[in-house]
Short mmCIF file of C-alpha atoms in Angstrom, two decimals:
data_model
loop_
_atom_site.label_atom_id
_atom_site.label_comp_id
_atom_site.label_asym_id
_atom_site.label_seq_id
_atom_site.Cartn_x
_atom_site.Cartn_y
_atom_site.Cartn_z
CA ALA A 32 -194.60 22.10 55.12
CA TYR A 33 -195.74 22.86 51.58
CA GLY A 34 -193.08 20.51 50.23
CA ALA A 35 -194.36 17.78 52.53
CA ARG A 36 -197.90 18.50 51.36
CA GLU A 37 -196.86 18.19 47.72
CA TYR A 38 -195.16 14.88 48.50
CA LEU A 39 -198.22 13.55 50.35
CA VAL A 40 -200.68 14.34 47.55
CA ASP A 41 -198.87 11.88 45.27
CA LEU A 42 -199.12 8.95 47.69
CA PRO A 43 -201.87 6.50 46.69
CA TYR A 44 -203.10 6.02 50.28
CA VAL A 45 -203.41 9.75 51.09
CA ASP A 46 -206.60 11.67 50.45
CA ALA A 47 -205.07 14.63 48.62
CA SER A 48 -208.19 16.72 49.23
CA SER A 49 -207.87 16.38 53.00
CA ILE A 50 -204.46 17.58 54.20
CA SER A 51 -204.21 19.86 57.22
CA VAL A 52 -201.40 21.17 59.38
CA LEU A 53 -200.94 21.34 63.17
CA GLY A 54 -198.27 22.96 65.31
CA LEU A 55 -197.48 23.43 69.00
CA SER A 56 -195.87 26.52 70.56
CA HIS A 57 -193.15 27.64 68.13
CA GLY A 58 -194.65 25.22 65.63
CA GLY A 59 -198.00 26.93 66.15
CA MET A 60 -196.40 30.29 65.42
CA THR A 61 -194.88 28.77 62.29
CA ILE A 62 -198.34 27.59 61.25
CA LEU A 63 -199.69 31.14 61.55
CA GLU A 64 -196.91 32.36 59.25
CA LEU A 65 -197.37 29.44 56.86
CA ILE A 66 -201.03 30.14 56.14
CA LYS A 67 -200.75 33.86 55.37
CA GLU A 68 -202.12 34.95 52.01
CA LYS A 69 -198.81 36.66 51.22
CA PRO A 70 -196.37 35.52 49.88
CA PHE A 71 -198.14 32.35 48.78
CA ALA A 72 -200.97 34.00 46.81
CA SER A 73 -198.92 34.01 43.62
CA SER A 74 -196.95 30.82 44.30
CA GLY A 75 -199.51 28.40 42.90
CA LEU A 76 -199.28 26.28 46.05
CA ARG A 77 -202.58 24.84 47.19
CA PRO A 78 -203.54 25.84 50.75
CA PHE A 79 -204.03 23.32 53.52
CA ASN A 80 -207.61 22.36 54.37
CA ALA A 81 -207.24 23.51 57.97
CA ALA A 82 -204.63 24.69 60.45
CA VAL A 83 -204.52 24.08 64.20
CA ALA A 84 -202.13 26.04 66.41
CA PHE A 85 -201.69 25.08 70.06
CA TYR A 86 -200.43 27.98 72.23
CA PRO A 87 -198.66 29.92 69.46
CA LEU A 88 -197.15 33.35 69.73
CA CYS A 89 -199.70 35.35 67.74
CA GLY A 90 -198.44 38.27 65.70
CA THR A 91 -200.08 40.93 63.60
CA PRO A 92 -203.28 39.82 61.87
CA GLU A 93 -202.92 39.43 58.12
CA PRO A 94 -205.24 37.75 55.61
CA ILE A 95 -204.87 33.98 55.64
CA ARG A 96 -205.57 31.17 53.18
CA THR A 97 -206.65 28.44 55.58
CA PRO A 98 -209.41 28.06 58.21
CA THR A 99 -207.53 28.20 61.50
CA LEU A 100 -208.09 27.10 65.09
CA ILE A 101 -205.99 28.55 67.91
CA LEU A 102 -206.02 26.80 71.30
CA ILE A 103 -204.36 28.63 74.19
CA GLY A 104 -204.51 28.99 77.97
CA SER A 105 -205.51 32.15 79.81
CA ALA A 106 -202.62 31.68 82.25
CA ASP A 107 -199.99 31.20 79.53
CA THR A 108 -197.08 33.51 80.30
CA TRP A 109 -194.90 32.20 77.48
CA THR A 110 -197.33 33.04 74.70
CA PRO A 111 -199.96 35.32 76.26
CA SER A 112 -203.52 34.61 75.22
CA ILE A 113 -204.27 38.35 74.89
CA GLN A 114 -202.06 38.44 71.79
CA CYS A 115 -204.11 35.67 70.18
CA GLU A 116 -207.34 37.39 71.21
CA GLN A 117 -206.15 40.55 69.45
CA TYR A 118 -204.99 38.52 66.46
CA ALA A 119 -208.36 36.78 66.06
CA ALA A 120 -210.33 40.00 66.64
CA GLY A 121 -208.25 41.86 64.05
CA MET A 122 -208.53 39.21 61.37
CA GLU A 123 -210.42 40.39 58.30
CA GLY A 124 -211.46 38.47 55.25
CA PRO A 125 -213.47 35.40 54.36
CA VAL A 126 -211.21 32.81 56.00
CA PRO A 127 -212.15 32.19 59.65
CA VAL A 128 -209.95 32.09 62.73
CA ASP A 129 -211.49 30.25 65.67
CA LEU A 130 -209.98 30.92 69.07
CA VAL A 131 -210.49 28.89 72.24
CA VAL A 132 -208.97 30.18 75.49
CA TYR A 133 -208.89 27.71 78.37
CA ASP A 134 -209.29 29.24 81.82
CA ASP A 135 -206.31 28.81 84.16
CA ALA A 136 -204.36 26.78 81.60
CA HIS A 137 -200.62 27.40 81.18
CA HIS A 138 -198.21 26.79 78.31
CA LEU A 139 -197.98 23.07 77.41
CA PHE A 140 -201.36 22.44 79.07
CA ASP A 141 -201.80 19.32 76.91
CA TYR A 142 -198.50 17.68 77.86
CA PRO A 143 -198.81 14.93 80.49
CA ASP A 144 -197.36 15.35 83.96
CA ILE A 145 -195.50 18.60 83.58
CA ASP A 146 -195.29 21.25 86.30
CA THR A 147 -192.15 23.31 86.08
CA GLU A 148 -190.73 26.70 85.32
CA GLU A 149 -188.41 27.45 82.46
CA LEU A 150 -186.89 30.86 81.87
CA GLY A 151 -189.32 32.22 84.45
CA LYS A 152 -192.36 30.86 82.59
CA THR A 153 -194.75 28.27 84.01
CA LEU A 154 -195.29 25.04 82.11
CA ARG A 155 -198.14 23.01 83.59
CA THR A 156 -200.47 20.22 82.58
CA HIS A 157 -204.18 21.03 82.66
CA PRO A 158 -206.02 17.73 82.16
CA GLU A 159 -209.42 19.25 81.38
CA ALA A 160 -208.02 21.77 78.89
CA SER A 161 -206.00 18.96 77.34
CA ARG A 162 -209.07 16.77 76.92
CA GLN A 163 -211.22 19.59 75.60
CA SER A 164 -208.56 20.88 73.21
CA ARG A 165 -208.08 17.48 71.63
CA GLN A 166 -211.82 17.10 71.12
CA THR A 167 -212.07 20.62 69.70
CA ALA A 168 -209.13 20.07 67.35
CA ARG A 169 -210.55 16.76 66.09
CA ALA A 170 -213.97 18.31 65.46
CA PHE A 171 -212.40 21.30 63.67
CA LEU A 172 -210.31 19.06 61.45
CA ALA A 173 -213.31 16.86 60.67
CA GLN A 174 -215.33 19.94 59.73
CA HIS A 175 -212.70 21.19 57.28
CA ASN A 176 -211.53 17.90 55.76
#
């Protein structure tokens, strides 16, 4: 992701001061690892402007380098929202983590026309959460870019 960012900043049609990162599920978890203060603090790499993580698996809170938005459903059994609530509540430092939990939304709530179980976990579209999450993500990105 940082290599892609470094490539993008050299393109004449890219606003180098306005590059953010977004990930879904495992990609969202990757985003949360990517933005940690360690080990990148001494790397010289410039942080992203913003990070958006849809239904990530949230780990232990650690200082981050990038304003972050987490969007998750309260009914998510694959990546339980309680873990992200604890992550956001435990975050210390000047860089904010915004968390939005959508009532009765399952994993992949923003994917169209899905209603299935996989490995005993429910995957289900939630049209209202999908609409709201896209609006929230756009507004968050606009605020930080």
